[in-house]
Amino acid sequence: MWCVAELNQEYIEKMEDVLATYEKPYNPAEPVVCLDEKPVSLHADLRPPTPAAPGRIAKRDNEYKRCGTANVFCAVEPKAGRHFTLPTPDRSAPEFAQALDTIVSRYPLAQTLHLVMDNLNIHGRKSLTDYFGEERGEALWKRLTVHYTPKHGSWLNQAEIEISLFSRQCLGKRRIPTLDILRRESRAWNRKVNRLRVKINWQFTRRKARAKFGYERNLLRRS
């Protein structure tokens, strides 16, 4: 579902920047990684579920215990099929800094890492320098080339597709009661999709955007 509140100059420029990044040929020296967060409600069964058996369907009691919430940083390198799902207690700036450090550390030979994400207030240099200190935080930030999606443009972030995959294939309709179990299940799913190199075949291009939204390339502001 697309949500385009106002197709103004800023929206078009950010959309074109993100789409141009996606259109680049795969280059391991400049990987493109998309990042977003997913809140997860933690629930526990009050009564043990009844497993399926020959002639008997599985059953689960409709009552459950609320066990709080967690967050999952979901990142994907779509063209390489590399996946990162990192559960955390919350979606705070320190947790973002640690998650980003983990992701960047997986690309030690990259010249730069093109990072696509939205404009959430923690998605910036300050989160890194506050947590790691000015020197290390700045060094980590300089490893990135950041591409922000426009406001109301989360559909442009392929991490939204990653969240959908994770939600359906890993979480499903199960009740997960603790952060530790969520981390264990996330690691198992991560290993599987990384072993299979599950990629995302993104089809929406700048040319299609211009045709869909009816604006001309020459109307873009020159930098």
PDB file of C-alpha atoms in Angstrom:
ATOM      1  CA  MET A   1       0.000   0.000   0.000  1.00  0.00           C
ATOM      2  CA  TRP A   2       1.407   3.367  -1.008  1.00  0.00           C
ATOM      3  CA  CYS A   3       0.935   6.481   1.085  1.00  0.00           C
ATOM      4  CA  VAL A   4       2.033   9.630  -0.737  1.00  0.00           C
ATOM      5  CA  ALA A   5       0.799  12.640   1.229  1.00  0.00           C
ATOM      6  CA  GLU A   6       2.237  15.370  -1.012  1.00  0.00           C
ATOM      7  CA  LEU A   7       4.388  14.915  -4.087  1.00  0.00           C
ATOM      8  CA  ASN A   8       6.532  18.017  -3.605  1.00  0.00           C
ATOM      9  CA  GLN A   9      10.072  18.811  -4.704  1.00  0.00           C
ATOM     10  CA  GLU A  10      11.673  17.354  -1.567  1.00  0.00           C
ATOM     11  CA  TYR A  11       9.685  14.122  -1.855  1.00  0.00           C
ATOM     12  CA  ILE A  12      10.645  13.663  -5.504  1.00  0.00           C
ATOM     13  CA  GLU A  13      14.345  14.354  -4.893  1.00  0.00           C
ATOM     14  CA  LYS A  14      14.602  11.887  -2.004  1.00  0.00           C
ATOM     15  CA  MET A  15      12.607   9.269  -3.894  1.00  0.00           C
ATOM     16  CA  GLU A  16      14.844   9.615  -6.940  1.00  0.00           C
ATOM     17  CA  ASP A  17      17.959   9.364  -4.762  1.00  0.00           C
ATOM     18  CA  VAL A  18      16.762   6.122  -3.171  1.00  0.00           C
ATOM     19  CA  LEU A  19      15.668   4.628  -6.493  1.00  0.00           C
ATOM     20  CA  ALA A  20      18.954   5.619  -8.151  1.00  0.00           C
ATOM     21  CA  THR A  21      20.783   3.812  -5.358  1.00  0.00           C
ATOM     22  CA  TYR A  22      18.727   0.672  -5.991  1.00  0.00           C
ATOM     23  CA  GLU A  23      19.424   0.842  -9.727  1.00  0.00           C
ATOM     24  CA  LYS A  24      23.197   0.679  -9.303  1.00  0.00           C
ATOM     25  CA  PRO A  25      24.790  -2.628 -10.365  1.00  0.00           C
ATOM     26  CA  TYR A  26      25.752  -4.885  -7.497  1.00  0.00           C
ATOM     27  CA  ASN A  27      29.120  -3.826  -6.110  1.00  0.00           C
ATOM     28  CA  PRO A  28      30.506  -5.590  -3.009  1.00  0.00           C
ATOM     29  CA  ALA A  29      32.739  -2.563  -2.393  1.00  0.00           C
ATOM     30  CA  GLU A  30      29.640  -0.371  -2.039  1.00  0.00           C
ATOM     31  CA  PRO A  31      26.851  -2.583  -0.655  1.00  0.00           C
ATOM     32  CA  VAL A  32      23.320  -1.196  -0.382  1.00  0.00           C
ATOM     33  CA  VAL A  33      21.660  -2.061   2.933  1.00  0.00           C
ATOM     34  CA  CYS A  34      18.115  -1.124   3.958  1.00  0.00           C
ATOM     35  CA  LEU A  35      17.216  -0.742   7.648  1.00  0.00           C
ATOM     36  CA  ASP A  36      13.998  -0.366   9.618  1.00  0.00           C
ATOM     37  CA  GLU A  37      12.507  -1.375  12.978  1.00  0.00           C
ATOM     38  CA  LYS A  38       9.626  -3.623  13.972  1.00  0.00           C
ATOM     39  CA  PRO A  39       7.907  -3.567  17.385  1.00  0.00           C
ATOM     40  CA  VAL A  40       7.084  -7.019  18.751  1.00  0.00           C
ATOM     41  CA  SER A  41       4.589  -7.791  21.515  1.00  0.00           C
ATOM     42  CA  LEU A  42       5.741 -10.559  23.835  1.00  0.00           C
ATOM     43  CA  HIS A  43       3.040 -13.022  24.909  1.00  0.00           C
ATOM     44  CA  ALA A  44       3.061 -16.255  26.906  1.00  0.00           C
ATOM     45  CA  ASP A  45       0.543 -19.100  26.871  1.00  0.00           C
ATOM     46  CA  LEU A  46      -1.414 -19.549  30.098  1.00  0.00           C
ATOM     47  CA  ARG A  47      -2.169 -23.145  29.184  1.00  0.00           C
ATOM     48  CA  PRO A  48       0.012 -25.479  27.092  1.00  0.00           C
ATOM     49  CA  PRO A  49      -1.153 -25.695  23.465  1.00  0.00           C
ATOM     50  CA  THR A  50      -2.367 -29.031  22.127  1.00  0.00           C
ATOM     51  CA  PRO A  51      -0.104 -30.257  19.310  1.00  0.00           C
ATOM     52  CA  ALA A  52      -1.467 -31.685  16.094  1.00  0.00           C
ATOM     53  CA  ALA A  53      -1.814 -35.457  15.817  1.00  0.00           C
ATOM     54  CA  PRO A  54      -3.366 -37.873  13.314  1.00  0.00           C
ATOM     55  CA  GLY A  55      -7.039 -36.975  13.145  1.00  0.00           C
ATOM     56  CA  ARG A  56      -6.629 -34.021  15.535  1.00  0.00           C
ATOM     57  CA  ILE A  57      -5.885 -30.397  14.738  1.00  0.00           C
ATOM     58  CA  ALA A  58      -3.534 -28.284  16.842  1.00  0.00           C
ATOM     59  CA  LYS A  59      -5.245 -26.068  19.399  1.00  0.00           C
ATOM     60  CA  ARG A  60      -4.209 -22.974  21.341  1.00  0.00           C
ATOM     61  CA  ASP A  61      -6.075 -21.335  24.180  1.00  0.00           C
ATOM     62  CA  ASN A  62      -7.331 -17.840  23.433  1.00  0.00           C
ATOM     63  CA  GLU A  63      -6.087 -16.524  26.782  1.00  0.00           C
ATOM     64  CA  TYR A  64      -2.496 -15.359  27.094  1.00  0.00           C
ATOM     65  CA  LYS A  65      -0.234 -13.350  29.365  1.00  0.00           C
ATOM     66  CA  ARG A  66       1.259 -10.048  28.241  1.00  0.00           C
ATOM     67  CA  CYS A  67       5.015 -10.010  28.747  1.00  0.00           C
ATOM     68  CA  GLY A  68       5.889  -6.546  27.510  1.00  0.00           C
ATOM     69  CA  THR A  69       7.314  -5.501  24.183  1.00  0.00           C
ATOM     70  CA  ALA A  70      10.570  -5.699  22.260  1.00  0.00           C
ATOM     71  CA  ASN A  71      12.033  -4.236  19.099  1.00  0.00           C
ATOM     72  CA  VAL A  72      13.724  -5.839  16.121  1.00  0.00           C
ATOM     73  CA  PHE A  73      16.131  -3.967  13.853  1.00  0.00           C
ATOM     74  CA  CYS A  74      15.567  -5.544  10.427  1.00  0.00           C
ATOM     75  CA  ALA A  75      18.193  -4.909   7.769  1.00  0.00           C
ATOM     76  CA  VAL A  76      18.783  -6.490   4.386  1.00  0.00           C
ATOM     77  CA  GLU A  77      21.247  -6.227   1.525  1.00  0.00           C
ATOM     78  CA  PRO A  78      18.677  -7.008  -1.182  1.00  0.00           C
ATOM     79  CA  LYS A  79      20.964  -7.825  -4.115  1.00  0.00           C
ATOM     80  CA  ALA A  80      23.278 -10.080  -2.099  1.00  0.00           C
ATOM     81  CA  GLY A  81      20.633 -11.793   0.014  1.00  0.00           C
ATOM     82  CA  ARG A  82      22.249 -10.858   3.329  1.00  0.00           C
ATOM     83  CA  HIS A  83      19.883 -10.463   6.267  1.00  0.00           C
ATOM     84  CA  PHE A  84      20.284  -8.976   9.743  1.00  0.00           C
ATOM     85  CA  THR A  85      17.531  -9.282  12.351  1.00  0.00           C
ATOM     86  CA  LEU A  86      18.650  -7.878  15.691  1.00  0.00           C
ATOM     87  CA  PRO A  87      16.134  -7.986  18.577  1.00  0.00           C
ATOM     88  CA  THR A  88      16.600  -5.375  21.301  1.00  0.00           C
ATOM     89  CA  PRO A  89      14.672  -4.368  24.440  1.00  0.00           C
ATOM     90  CA  ASP A  90      13.551  -1.131  22.822  1.00  0.00           C
ATOM     91  CA  ARG A  91      14.046   1.235  19.898  1.00  0.00           C
ATOM     92  CA  SER A  92      16.394   3.672  21.588  1.00  0.00           C
ATOM     93  CA  ALA A  93      19.388   5.566  20.225  1.00  0.00           C
ATOM     94  CA  PRO A  94      21.937   3.356  22.064  1.00  0.00           C
ATOM     95  CA  GLU A  95      20.293   0.208  20.686  1.00  0.00           C
ATOM     96  CA  PHE A  96      20.355   1.704  17.188  1.00  0.00           C
ATOM     97  CA  ALA A  97      24.045   2.566  17.562  1.00  0.00           C
ATOM     98  CA  GLN A  98      24.907  -0.984  18.627  1.00  0.00           C
ATOM     99  CA  ALA A  99      22.813  -2.545  15.857  1.00  0.00           C
ATOM    100  CA  LEU A 100      24.401  -0.326  13.223  1.00  0.00           C
ATOM    101  CA  ASP A 101      27.879  -1.127  14.534  1.00  0.00           C
ATOM    102  CA  THR A 102      27.077  -4.848  14.210  1.00  0.00           C
ATOM    103  CA  ILE A 103      25.882  -4.435  10.633  1.00  0.00           C
ATOM    104  CA  VAL A 104      28.819  -2.281   9.510  1.00  0.00           C
ATOM    105  CA  SER A 105      31.305  -4.717  11.079  1.00  0.00           C
ATOM    106  CA  ARG A 106      30.085  -7.374   8.621  1.00  0.00           C
ATOM    107  CA  TYR A 107      31.488  -5.291   5.752  1.00  0.00           C
ATOM    108  CA  PRO A 108      35.148  -4.762   6.723  1.00  0.00           C
ATOM    109  CA  LEU A 109      36.320  -4.379   3.110  1.00  0.00           C
ATOM    110  CA  ALA A 110      33.579  -2.043   1.881  1.00  0.00           C
ATOM    111  CA  GLN A 111      34.654   1.414   0.735  1.00  0.00           C
ATOM    112  CA  THR A 112      31.286   2.780   1.825  1.00  0.00           C
ATOM    113  CA  LEU A 113      27.987   1.267   2.890  1.00  0.00           C
ATOM    114  CA  HIS A 114      24.915   2.807   1.266  1.00  0.00           C
ATOM    115  CA  LEU A 115      22.317   2.815   4.048  1.00  0.00           C
ATOM    116  CA  VAL A 116      18.647   3.395   3.234  1.00  0.00           C
ATOM    117  CA  MET A 117      16.436   4.325   6.194  1.00  0.00           C
ATOM    118  CA  ASP A 118      13.699   6.721   7.235  1.00  0.00           C
ATOM    119  CA  ASN A 119      13.973  10.010   9.128  1.00  0.00           C
ATOM    120  CA  LEU A 120      13.366   8.663  12.635  1.00  0.00           C
ATOM    121  CA  ASN A 121      15.084  10.940  15.150  1.00  0.00           C
ATOM    122  CA  ILE A 122      17.566   8.233  16.254  1.00  0.00           C
ATOM    123  CA  HIS A 123      18.740   7.585  12.681  1.00  0.00           C
ATOM    124  CA  GLY A 124      21.621  10.003  12.734  1.00  0.00           C
ATOM    125  CA  ARG A 125      25.237  10.691  13.582  1.00  0.00           C
ATOM    126  CA  LYS A 126      24.389  11.899  17.105  1.00  0.00           C
ATOM    127  CA  SER A 127      23.200   8.441  18.187  1.00  0.00           C
ATOM    128  CA  LEU A 128      26.618   7.040  17.303  1.00  0.00           C
ATOM    129  CA  THR A 129      28.739   9.787  18.859  1.00  0.00           C
ATOM    130  CA  ASP A 130      26.629   9.817  22.043  1.00  0.00           C
ATOM    131  CA  TYR A 131      27.075   6.092  22.522  1.00  0.00           C
ATOM    132  CA  PHE A 132      30.590   5.435  21.210  1.00  0.00           C
ATOM    133  CA  GLY A 133      32.148   8.846  21.766  1.00  0.00           C
ATOM    134  CA  GLU A 134      33.016  11.482  19.194  1.00  0.00           C
ATOM    135  CA  GLU A 135      36.009   9.757  17.595  1.00  0.00           C
ATOM    136  CA  ARG A 136      34.639   6.247  17.164  1.00  0.00           C
ATOM    137  CA  GLY A 137      31.094   7.436  16.449  1.00  0.00           C
ATOM    138  CA  GLU A 138      32.309   9.805  13.738  1.00  0.00           C
ATOM    139  CA  ALA A 139      34.482   7.063  12.216  1.00  0.00           C
ATOM    140  CA  LEU A 140      31.501   4.734  12.085  1.00  0.00           C
ATOM    141  CA  TRP A 141      29.269   7.404  10.546  1.00  0.00           C
ATOM    142  CA  LYS A 142      31.862   8.127   7.871  1.00  0.00           C
ATOM    143  CA  ARG A 143      31.671   4.499   6.738  1.00  0.00           C
ATOM    144  CA  LEU A 144      28.114   5.225   5.614  1.00  0.00           C
ATOM    145  CA  THR A 145      26.502   6.971   2.683  1.00  0.00           C
ATOM    146  CA  VAL A 146      23.012   7.574   4.041  1.00  0.00           C
ATOM    147  CA  HIS A 147      19.931   7.799   1.827  1.00  0.00           C
ATOM    148  CA  TYR A 148      16.841   8.943   3.716  1.00  0.00           C
ATOM    149  CA  THR A 149      13.419   8.066   2.362  1.00  0.00           C
ATOM    150  CA  PRO A 150      10.993  11.014   2.072  1.00  0.00           C
ATOM    151  CA  LYS A 151       8.351  11.647   4.706  1.00  0.00           C
ATOM    152  CA  HIS A 152       5.485   9.184   4.189  1.00  0.00           C
ATOM    153  CA  GLY A 153       7.804   7.266   1.871  1.00  0.00           C
ATOM    154  CA  SER A 154       8.491   4.151   3.923  1.00  0.00           C
ATOM    155  CA  TRP A 155       7.262   2.052   0.985  1.00  0.00           C
ATOM    156  CA  LEU A 156      10.522   2.995  -0.752  1.00  0.00           C
ATOM    157  CA  ASN A 157      12.543   1.163   1.899  1.00  0.00           C
ATOM    158  CA  GLN A 158      13.125  -2.485   1.025  1.00  0.00           C
ATOM    159  CA  ALA A 159      13.498  -3.173   4.742  1.00  0.00           C
ATOM    160  CA  GLU A 160       9.680  -3.036   4.797  1.00  0.00           C
ATOM    161  CA  ILE A 161       9.716  -6.177   2.639  1.00  0.00           C
ATOM    162  CA  GLU A 162      12.286  -7.704   4.981  1.00  0.00           C
ATOM    163  CA  ILE A 163       9.996  -7.008   7.956  1.00  0.00           C
ATOM    164  CA  SER A 164       7.137  -8.723   6.141  1.00  0.00           C
ATOM    165  CA  LEU A 165       9.293 -11.791   5.440  1.00  0.00           C
ATOM    166  CA  PHE A 166      10.488 -11.930   9.039  1.00  0.00           C
ATOM    167  CA  SER A 167       6.965 -11.500  10.412  1.00  0.00           C
ATOM    168  CA  ARG A 168       5.493 -14.267   8.270  1.00  0.00           C
ATOM    169  CA  GLN A 169       8.353 -16.759   8.189  1.00  0.00           C
ATOM    170  CA  CYS A 170       9.814 -16.371  11.684  1.00  0.00           C
ATOM    171  CA  LEU A 171       7.211 -14.899  14.015  1.00  0.00           C
ATOM    172  CA  GLY A 172       4.078 -16.244  12.377  1.00  0.00           C
ATOM    173  CA  LYS A 173       1.152 -16.557  14.807  1.00  0.00           C
ATOM    174  CA  ARG A 174       3.219 -18.022  17.617  1.00  0.00           C
ATOM    175  CA  ARG A 175       3.413 -16.497  21.068  1.00  0.00           C
ATOM    176  CA  ILE A 176       6.936 -15.548  22.040  1.00  0.00           C
ATOM    177  CA  PRO A 177       7.228 -14.743  25.758  1.00  0.00           C
ATOM    178  CA  THR A 178      10.773 -13.397  26.219  1.00  0.00           C
ATOM    179  CA  LEU A 179      13.464 -11.377  24.489  1.00  0.00           C
ATOM    180  CA  ASP A 180      15.876 -14.314  24.788  1.00  0.00           C
ATOM    181  CA  ILE A 181      13.515 -16.607  22.900  1.00  0.00           C
ATOM    182  CA  LEU A 182      12.903 -13.895  20.298  1.00  0.00           C
ATOM    183  CA  ARG A 183      16.665 -13.590  19.787  1.00  0.00           C
ATOM    184  CA  ARG A 184      17.048 -17.353  19.472  1.00  0.00           C
ATOM    185  CA  GLU A 185      14.278 -17.609  16.910  1.00  0.00           C
ATOM    186  CA  SER A 186      15.633 -14.606  14.989  1.00  0.00           C
ATOM    187  CA  ARG A 187      19.114 -16.132  14.802  1.00  0.00           C
ATOM    188  CA  ALA A 188      17.679 -19.389  13.474  1.00  0.00           C
ATOM    189  CA  TRP A 189      15.681 -17.576  10.786  1.00  0.00           C
ATOM    190  CA  ASN A 190      18.691 -15.430   9.927  1.00  0.00           C
ATOM    191  CA  ARG A 191      20.898 -18.472   9.403  1.00  0.00           C
ATOM    192  CA  LYS A 192      18.326 -20.055   7.100  1.00  0.00           C
ATOM    193  CA  VAL A 193      17.695 -17.066   4.820  1.00  0.00           C
ATOM    194  CA  ASN A 194      21.396 -16.192   4.676  1.00  0.00           C
ATOM    195  CA  ARG A 195      22.252 -19.761   3.761  1.00  0.00           C
ATOM    196  CA  LEU A 196      19.662 -19.639   0.973  1.00  0.00           C
ATOM    197  CA  ARG A 197      20.748 -16.110  -0.060  1.00  0.00           C
ATOM    198  CA  VAL A 198      17.133 -14.948  -0.261  1.00  0.00           C
ATOM    199  CA  LYS A 199      17.150 -11.782  -2.392  1.00  0.00           C
ATOM    200  CA  ILE A 200      14.592  -9.066  -3.074  1.00  0.00           C
ATOM    201  CA  ASN A 201      13.768  -8.388  -6.713  1.00  0.00           C
ATOM    202  CA  TRP A 202      12.917  -4.683  -6.591  1.00  0.00           C
ATOM    203  CA  GLN A 203      11.145  -3.537  -9.782  1.00  0.00           C
ATOM    204  CA  PHE A 204      10.156   0.089  -9.157  1.00  0.00           C
ATOM    205  CA  THR A 205      12.580   2.411 -10.988  1.00  0.00           C
ATOM    206  CA  ARG A 206      12.963   6.156 -11.510  1.00  0.00           C
ATOM    207  CA  ARG A 207      11.452   5.799 -14.973  1.00  0.00           C
ATOM    208  CA  LYS A 208       8.398   4.045 -13.529  1.00  0.00           C
ATOM    209  CA  ALA A 209       8.126   6.678 -10.782  1.00  0.00           C
ATOM    210  CA  ARG A 210       8.058   9.485 -13.361  1.00  0.00           C
ATOM    211  CA  ALA A 211       5.361   7.702 -15.353  1.00  0.00           C
ATOM    212  CA  LYS A 212       3.343   6.803 -12.247  1.00  0.00           C
ATOM    213  CA  PHE A 213       3.409  10.239 -10.607  1.00  0.00           C
ATOM    214  CA  GLY A 214       3.487  12.322 -13.781  1.00  0.00           C
ATOM    215  CA  TYR A 215       6.551  14.513 -13.280  1.00  0.00           C
ATOM    216  CA  GLU A 216       9.403  15.200 -15.685  1.00  0.00           C
ATOM    217  CA  ARG A 217      13.067  14.513 -15.018  1.00  0.00           C
ATOM    218  CA  ASN A 218      14.022  18.040 -16.028  1.00  0.00           C
ATOM    219  CA  LEU A 219      11.856  19.434 -13.212  1.00  0.00           C
ATOM    220  CA  LEU A 220      14.231  18.096 -10.592  1.00  0.00           C
ATOM    221  CA  ARG A 221      16.296  20.763  -8.875  1.00  0.00           C
ATOM    222  CA  ARG A 222      19.929  20.645  -9.905  1.00  0.00           C
ATOM    223  CA  SER A 223      22.523  20.278  -7.142  1.00  0.00           C
TER     224      SER A 223
END
